[in-house]
Tab-separated table of C-alpha atoms in Angstrom:
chain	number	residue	atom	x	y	z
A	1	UNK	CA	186.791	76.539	108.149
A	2	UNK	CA	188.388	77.631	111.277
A	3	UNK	CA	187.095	77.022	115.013
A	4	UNK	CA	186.780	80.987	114.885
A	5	UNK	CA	185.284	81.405	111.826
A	6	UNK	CA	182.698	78.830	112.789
A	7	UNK	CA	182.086	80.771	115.706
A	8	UNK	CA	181.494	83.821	114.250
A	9	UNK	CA	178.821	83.129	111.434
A	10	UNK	CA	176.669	80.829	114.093
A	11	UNK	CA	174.847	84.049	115.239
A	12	UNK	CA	174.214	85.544	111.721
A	13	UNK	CA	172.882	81.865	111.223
A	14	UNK	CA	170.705	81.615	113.767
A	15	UNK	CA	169.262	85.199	113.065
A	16	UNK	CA	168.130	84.513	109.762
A	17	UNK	CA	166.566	80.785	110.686
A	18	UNK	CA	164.656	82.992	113.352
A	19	UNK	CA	163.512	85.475	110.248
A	20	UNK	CA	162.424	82.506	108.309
A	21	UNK	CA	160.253	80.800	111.225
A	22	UNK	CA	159.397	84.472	112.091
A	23	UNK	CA	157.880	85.014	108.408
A	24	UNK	CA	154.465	84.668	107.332
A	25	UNK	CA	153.712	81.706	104.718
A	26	UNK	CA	152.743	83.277	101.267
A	27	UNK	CA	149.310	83.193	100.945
A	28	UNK	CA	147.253	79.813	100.283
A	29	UNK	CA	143.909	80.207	97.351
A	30	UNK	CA	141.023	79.901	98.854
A	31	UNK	CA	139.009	76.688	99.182
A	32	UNK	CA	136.118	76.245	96.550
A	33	UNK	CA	133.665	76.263	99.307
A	34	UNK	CA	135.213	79.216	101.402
A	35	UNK	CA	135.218	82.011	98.128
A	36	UNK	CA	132.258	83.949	97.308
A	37	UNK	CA	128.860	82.085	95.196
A	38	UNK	CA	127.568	84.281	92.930
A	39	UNK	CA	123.719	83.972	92.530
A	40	UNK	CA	123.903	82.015	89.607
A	41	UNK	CA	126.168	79.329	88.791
A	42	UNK	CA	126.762	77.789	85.698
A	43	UNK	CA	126.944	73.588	85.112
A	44	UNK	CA	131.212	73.388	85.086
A	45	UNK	CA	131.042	75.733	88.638
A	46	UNK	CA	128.622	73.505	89.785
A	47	UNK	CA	130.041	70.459	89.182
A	48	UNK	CA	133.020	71.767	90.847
A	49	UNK	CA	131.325	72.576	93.960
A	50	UNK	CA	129.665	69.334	94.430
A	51	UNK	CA	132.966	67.818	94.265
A	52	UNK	CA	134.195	70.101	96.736
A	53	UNK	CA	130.801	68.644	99.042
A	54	UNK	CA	128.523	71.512	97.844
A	55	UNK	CA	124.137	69.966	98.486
A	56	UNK	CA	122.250	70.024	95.563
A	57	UNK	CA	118.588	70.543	95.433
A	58	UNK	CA	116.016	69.437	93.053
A	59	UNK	CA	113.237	71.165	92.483
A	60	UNK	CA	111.364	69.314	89.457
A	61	UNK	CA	107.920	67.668	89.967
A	62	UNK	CA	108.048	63.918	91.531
A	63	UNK	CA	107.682	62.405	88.310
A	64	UNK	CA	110.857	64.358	86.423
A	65	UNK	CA	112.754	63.524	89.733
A	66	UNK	CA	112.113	59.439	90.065
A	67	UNK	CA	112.723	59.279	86.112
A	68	UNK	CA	116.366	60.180	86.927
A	69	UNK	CA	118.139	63.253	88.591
A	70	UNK	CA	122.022	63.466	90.011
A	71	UNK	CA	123.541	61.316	92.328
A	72	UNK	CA	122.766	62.440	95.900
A	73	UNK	CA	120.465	65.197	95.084
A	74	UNK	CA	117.718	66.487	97.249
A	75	UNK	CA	113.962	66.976	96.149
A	76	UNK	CA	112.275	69.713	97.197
A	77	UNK	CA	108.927	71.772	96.044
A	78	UNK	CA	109.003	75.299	96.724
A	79	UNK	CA	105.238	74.969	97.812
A	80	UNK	CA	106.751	73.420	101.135
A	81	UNK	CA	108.344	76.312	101.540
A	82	UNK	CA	105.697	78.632	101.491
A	83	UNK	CA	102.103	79.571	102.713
A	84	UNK	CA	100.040	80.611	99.180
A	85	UNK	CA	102.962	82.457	97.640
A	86	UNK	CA	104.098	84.014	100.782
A	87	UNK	CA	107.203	82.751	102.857
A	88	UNK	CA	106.469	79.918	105.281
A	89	UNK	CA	106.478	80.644	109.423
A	90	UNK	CA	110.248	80.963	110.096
A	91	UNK	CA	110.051	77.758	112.430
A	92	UNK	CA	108.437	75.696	109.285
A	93	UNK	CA	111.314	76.748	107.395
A	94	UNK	CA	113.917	75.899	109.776
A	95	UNK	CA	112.421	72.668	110.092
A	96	UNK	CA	112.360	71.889	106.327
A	97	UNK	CA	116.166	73.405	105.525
A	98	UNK	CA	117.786	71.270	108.581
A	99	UNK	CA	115.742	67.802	107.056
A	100	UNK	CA	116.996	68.691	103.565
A	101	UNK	CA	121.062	68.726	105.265
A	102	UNK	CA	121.575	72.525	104.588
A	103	UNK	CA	124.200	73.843	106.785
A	104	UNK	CA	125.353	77.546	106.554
A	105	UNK	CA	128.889	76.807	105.083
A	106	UNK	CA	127.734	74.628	102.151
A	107	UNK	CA	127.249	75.779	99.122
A	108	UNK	CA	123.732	75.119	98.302
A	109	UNK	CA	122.801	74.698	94.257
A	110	UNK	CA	119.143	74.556	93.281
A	111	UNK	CA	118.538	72.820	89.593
A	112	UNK	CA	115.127	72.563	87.895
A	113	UNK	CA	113.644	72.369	84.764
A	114	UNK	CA	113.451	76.277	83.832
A	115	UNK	CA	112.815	75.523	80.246
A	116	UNK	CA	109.962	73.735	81.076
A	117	UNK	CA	109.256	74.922	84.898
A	118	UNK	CA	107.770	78.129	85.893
A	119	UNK	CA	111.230	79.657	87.602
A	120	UNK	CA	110.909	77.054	91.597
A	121	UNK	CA	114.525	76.960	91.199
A	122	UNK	CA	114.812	80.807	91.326
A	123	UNK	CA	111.960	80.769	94.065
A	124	UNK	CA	113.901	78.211	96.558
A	125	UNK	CA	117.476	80.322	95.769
A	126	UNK	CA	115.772	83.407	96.727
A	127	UNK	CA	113.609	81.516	100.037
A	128	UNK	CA	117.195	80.132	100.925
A	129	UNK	CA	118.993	83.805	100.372
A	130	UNK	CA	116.662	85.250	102.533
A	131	UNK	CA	116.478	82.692	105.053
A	132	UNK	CA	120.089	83.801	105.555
A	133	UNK	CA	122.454	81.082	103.448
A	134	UNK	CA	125.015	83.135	101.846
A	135	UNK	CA	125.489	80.609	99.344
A	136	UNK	CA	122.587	79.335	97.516
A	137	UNK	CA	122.457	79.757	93.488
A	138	UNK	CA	120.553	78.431	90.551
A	139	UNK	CA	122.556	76.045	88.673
A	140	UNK	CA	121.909	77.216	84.930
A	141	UNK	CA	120.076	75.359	82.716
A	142	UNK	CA	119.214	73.433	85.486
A	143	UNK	CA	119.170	69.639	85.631
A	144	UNK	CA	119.505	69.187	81.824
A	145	UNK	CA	122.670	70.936	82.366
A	146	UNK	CA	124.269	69.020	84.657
A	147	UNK	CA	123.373	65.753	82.703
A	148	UNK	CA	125.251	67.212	79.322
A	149	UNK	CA	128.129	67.652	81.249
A	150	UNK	CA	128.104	63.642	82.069
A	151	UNK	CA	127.339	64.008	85.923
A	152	UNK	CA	126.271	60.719	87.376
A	153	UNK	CA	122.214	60.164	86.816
A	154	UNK	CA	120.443	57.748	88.933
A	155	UNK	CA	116.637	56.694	89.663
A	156	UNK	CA	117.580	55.741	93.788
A	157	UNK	CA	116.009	58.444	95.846
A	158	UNK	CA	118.810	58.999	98.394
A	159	UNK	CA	117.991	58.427	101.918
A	160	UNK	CA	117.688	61.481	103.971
A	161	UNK	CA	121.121	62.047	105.658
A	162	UNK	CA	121.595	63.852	109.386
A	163	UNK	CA	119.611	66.893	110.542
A	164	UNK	CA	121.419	70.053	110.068
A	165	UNK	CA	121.100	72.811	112.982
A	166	UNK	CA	120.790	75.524	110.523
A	167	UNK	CA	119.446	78.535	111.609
A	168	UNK	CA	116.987	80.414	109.609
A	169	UNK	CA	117.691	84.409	110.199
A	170	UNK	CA	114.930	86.004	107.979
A	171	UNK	CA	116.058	89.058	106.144
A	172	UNK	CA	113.999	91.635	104.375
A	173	UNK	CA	116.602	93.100	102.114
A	174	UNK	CA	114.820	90.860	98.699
A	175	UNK	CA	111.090	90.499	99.930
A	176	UNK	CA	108.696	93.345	100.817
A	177	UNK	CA	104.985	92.822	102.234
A	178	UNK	CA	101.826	94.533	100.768
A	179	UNK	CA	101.694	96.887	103.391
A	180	UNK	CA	104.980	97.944	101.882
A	181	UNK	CA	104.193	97.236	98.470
A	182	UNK	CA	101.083	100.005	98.855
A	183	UNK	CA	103.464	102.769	100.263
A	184	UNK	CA	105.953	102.205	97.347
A	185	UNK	CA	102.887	102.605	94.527
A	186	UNK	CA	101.960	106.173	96.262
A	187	UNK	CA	105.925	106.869	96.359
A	188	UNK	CA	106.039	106.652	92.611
A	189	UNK	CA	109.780	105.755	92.680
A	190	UNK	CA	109.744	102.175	92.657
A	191	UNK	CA	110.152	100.640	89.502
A	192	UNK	CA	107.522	97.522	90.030
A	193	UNK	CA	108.006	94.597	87.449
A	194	UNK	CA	105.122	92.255	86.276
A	195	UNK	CA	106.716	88.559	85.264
A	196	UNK	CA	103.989	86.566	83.979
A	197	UNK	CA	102.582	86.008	80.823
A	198	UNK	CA	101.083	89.345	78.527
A	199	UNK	CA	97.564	88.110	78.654
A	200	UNK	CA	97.798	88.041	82.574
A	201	UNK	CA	99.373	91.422	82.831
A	202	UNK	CA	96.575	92.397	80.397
A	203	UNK	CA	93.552	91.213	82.748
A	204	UNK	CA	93.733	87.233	82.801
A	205	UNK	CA	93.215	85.360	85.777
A	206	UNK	CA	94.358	81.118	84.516
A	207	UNK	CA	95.868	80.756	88.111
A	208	UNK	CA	93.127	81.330	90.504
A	209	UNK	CA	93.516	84.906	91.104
A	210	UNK	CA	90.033	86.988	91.920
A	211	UNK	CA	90.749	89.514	90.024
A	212	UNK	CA	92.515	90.002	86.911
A	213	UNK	CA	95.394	93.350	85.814
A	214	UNK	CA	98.546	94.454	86.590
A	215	UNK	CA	99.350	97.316	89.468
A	216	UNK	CA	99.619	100.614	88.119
A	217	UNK	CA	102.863	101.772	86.362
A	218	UNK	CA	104.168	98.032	86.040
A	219	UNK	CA	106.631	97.272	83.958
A	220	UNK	CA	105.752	93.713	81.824
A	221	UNK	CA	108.930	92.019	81.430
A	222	UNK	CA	107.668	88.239	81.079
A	223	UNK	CA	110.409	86.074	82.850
A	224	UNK	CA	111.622	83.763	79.801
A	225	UNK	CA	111.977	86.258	77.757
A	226	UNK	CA	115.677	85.975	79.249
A	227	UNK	CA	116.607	82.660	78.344
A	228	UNK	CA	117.423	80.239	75.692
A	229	UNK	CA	114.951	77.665	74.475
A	230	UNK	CA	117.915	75.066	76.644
A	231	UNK	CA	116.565	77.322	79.657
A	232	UNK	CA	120.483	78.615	80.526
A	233	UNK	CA	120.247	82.304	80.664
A	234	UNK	CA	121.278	84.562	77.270
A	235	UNK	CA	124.352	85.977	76.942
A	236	UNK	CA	125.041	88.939	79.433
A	237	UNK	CA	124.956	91.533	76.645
A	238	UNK	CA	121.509	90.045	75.264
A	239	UNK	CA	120.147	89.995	79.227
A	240	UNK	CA	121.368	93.854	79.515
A	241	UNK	CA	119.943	95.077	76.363
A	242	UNK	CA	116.545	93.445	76.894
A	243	UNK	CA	116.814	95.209	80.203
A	244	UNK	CA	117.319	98.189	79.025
A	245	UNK	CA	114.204	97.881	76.277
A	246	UNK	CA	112.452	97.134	79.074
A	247	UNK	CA	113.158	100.616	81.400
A	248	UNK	CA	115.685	98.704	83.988
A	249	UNK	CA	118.848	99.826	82.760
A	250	UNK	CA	119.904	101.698	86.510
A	251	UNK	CA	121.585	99.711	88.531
A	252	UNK	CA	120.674	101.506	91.519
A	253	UNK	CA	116.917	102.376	91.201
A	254	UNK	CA	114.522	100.702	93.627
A	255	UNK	CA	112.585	97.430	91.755
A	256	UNK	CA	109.694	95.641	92.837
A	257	UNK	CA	109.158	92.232	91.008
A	258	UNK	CA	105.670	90.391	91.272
A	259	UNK	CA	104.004	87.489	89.394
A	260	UNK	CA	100.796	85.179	90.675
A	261	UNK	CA	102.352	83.515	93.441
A	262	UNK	CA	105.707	85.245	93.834
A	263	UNK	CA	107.802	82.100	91.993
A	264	UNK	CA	108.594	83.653	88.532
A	265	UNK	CA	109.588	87.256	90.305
A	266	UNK	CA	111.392	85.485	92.948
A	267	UNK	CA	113.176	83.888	89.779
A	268	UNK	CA	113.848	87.955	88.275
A	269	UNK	CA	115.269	88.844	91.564
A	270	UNK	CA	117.943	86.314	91.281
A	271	UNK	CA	118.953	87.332	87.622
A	272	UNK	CA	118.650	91.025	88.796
A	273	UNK	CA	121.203	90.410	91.561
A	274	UNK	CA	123.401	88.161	89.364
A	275	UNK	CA	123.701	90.867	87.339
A	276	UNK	CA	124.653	93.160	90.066
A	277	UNK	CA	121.256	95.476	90.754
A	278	UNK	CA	121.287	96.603	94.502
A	279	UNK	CA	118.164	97.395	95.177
A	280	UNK	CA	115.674	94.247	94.374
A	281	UNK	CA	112.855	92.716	96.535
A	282	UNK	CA	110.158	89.984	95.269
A	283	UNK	CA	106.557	90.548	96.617
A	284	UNK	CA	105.813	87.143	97.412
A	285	UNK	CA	101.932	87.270	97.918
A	286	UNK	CA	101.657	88.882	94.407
A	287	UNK	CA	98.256	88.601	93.015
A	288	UNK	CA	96.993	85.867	94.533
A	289	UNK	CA	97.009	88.376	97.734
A	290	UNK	CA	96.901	91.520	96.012
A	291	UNK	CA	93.655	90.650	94.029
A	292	UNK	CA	91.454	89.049	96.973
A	293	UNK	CA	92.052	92.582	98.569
A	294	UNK	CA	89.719	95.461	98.411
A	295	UNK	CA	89.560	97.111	94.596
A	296	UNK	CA	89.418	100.734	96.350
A	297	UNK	CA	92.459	100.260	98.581
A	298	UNK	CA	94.667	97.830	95.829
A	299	UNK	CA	93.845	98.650	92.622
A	300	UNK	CA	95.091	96.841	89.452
A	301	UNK	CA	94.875	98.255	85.758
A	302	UNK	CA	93.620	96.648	82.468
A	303	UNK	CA	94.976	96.952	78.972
């Protein structure tokens, strides 16, 4: 190649370097912990974000827990997060989520015993959700699950790491209070769901409440009806049809779910939203408020 010829290609060369400094890089997948948690994760997804740093709480009994439970996980009772059924003072809960480690870009995974348990994993997902974390989920089937898929068991309670400085931001877009529980029963298009057992929605009261029935026009949809004996949800197709059967096939209509102590609805609000219903809110008091109230003012049925 000629002196000229040189000369003449160095400023096409030198354009199309600039074009290819110039030029975006193609687009990178996001990190594990930076895409989108749904509200319910299954044991593989879980695994996966634990790898990728994800905190895992533990919400079995103190017994379950010292008999073995993952490697690093955190122990937590939902009762410390709450004041008889209703959400603890906002500073309370700061002060709890910041000892446990949670930190707002973490993926937080709750595991239980849901077979066994009474729905506390669904309760802390839904105290976490609301507390503002943007990723909290139920880990299906809970701890059992995990343990099938051969994650590392030990009986050493792991020492409480550093504070967090999360920053609890309490929404009201899944909890409503009486006040607004009484306006939505006079409204008569709210769609409220009973989750406990059928003799409580019938007029039993085995959990302390002072009086016994369900609120008017409540749905019973007893919580574990939607799982497997395992305690990992049924199939999607089973969960929709028994919804349906039940008079919650609209995606869209307002629901109200309620139980003694607000642990077992708070559980039904997580499904609900897993399964992509937008309008869902737990009454957390439930009965045990609901039924120390005046009869004339918050009246519950029998049958």
């Amino acid at each position: 190649m000629t002196r000229a010829q040189t000369a003449r290609r160095l400023p096409v060369l030198s354009f199309v370097g600039a074009l290819l400094v110039a030029a975006p890089a193609p687009p990178r997948a996001a990190p594990a912990r930076a895409r989108r948690l749904p509200w319910i994760v299954d044991a593989a997804r879980a695994k996966r974000e634990l790898a990728a740093g994800a905190l895992l709480l533990d919400v079995r009994g103190a017994k379950a827990f010292a008999a073995g439970h993952v490697r690093g996980a955190r122990r937590v009772r939902w009762q410390t997060l709450s004041r008889r059924g209703r959400l603890a003072p906002r500073a309370r809960l700061q002060r709890v989520l910041r000892g446990l480690g949670v930190r707002a870009g973490q993926s937080v995974l709750v595991a239980g015993d849901p077979a066994r348990g009474w729905g506390e994993d669904g309760r802390v997902t839904w105290t976490l959700r609301t507390a503002g974390h943007r990723r909290a989920a139920i880990v299906d089937g809970g701890v059992r699950a995990l343990k099938r898929l051969g994650l590392s068991m030990t009986k050493t309670i792991t020492a409480a790491g550093m504070a967090s400085r999360f920053e609890v931001r309490l929404g009201s877009r899944w909890r409503l209070d009486r006040a607004a529980v009484r306006r939505r029963l006079e409204g008569k298009r709210t769609r409220f769901v009973d989750t406990r057992e059928a003799r409580e929605y019938r007029g039993a009261t085995p959990y302390g409440e002072v009086r016994g029935g369900h609120l008017p026009g409540a749905i019973h949809l007893y919580y574990k009806t939607l799982m497997g004996r395992d305690g990992c949800l049924l199939p999607r197709g089973r969960l929709r049809a028994k919804l349906k059967a039940a008079g919650l096939a609209d995606l869209k209509a307002p629901i109200v779910t309620y139980c003694t102590g607000g642990v077992r609805s708070a559980w039904l609000v997580v499904v609900l939203k897993h399964l992509g219903y937008r309008d869902v809110q737990n009454y957390a008091g439930s009965m045990w408020e609901w039924a120390a109230k005046p009869t004339a003012s918050h009246p519950l049925v029998k049958r």
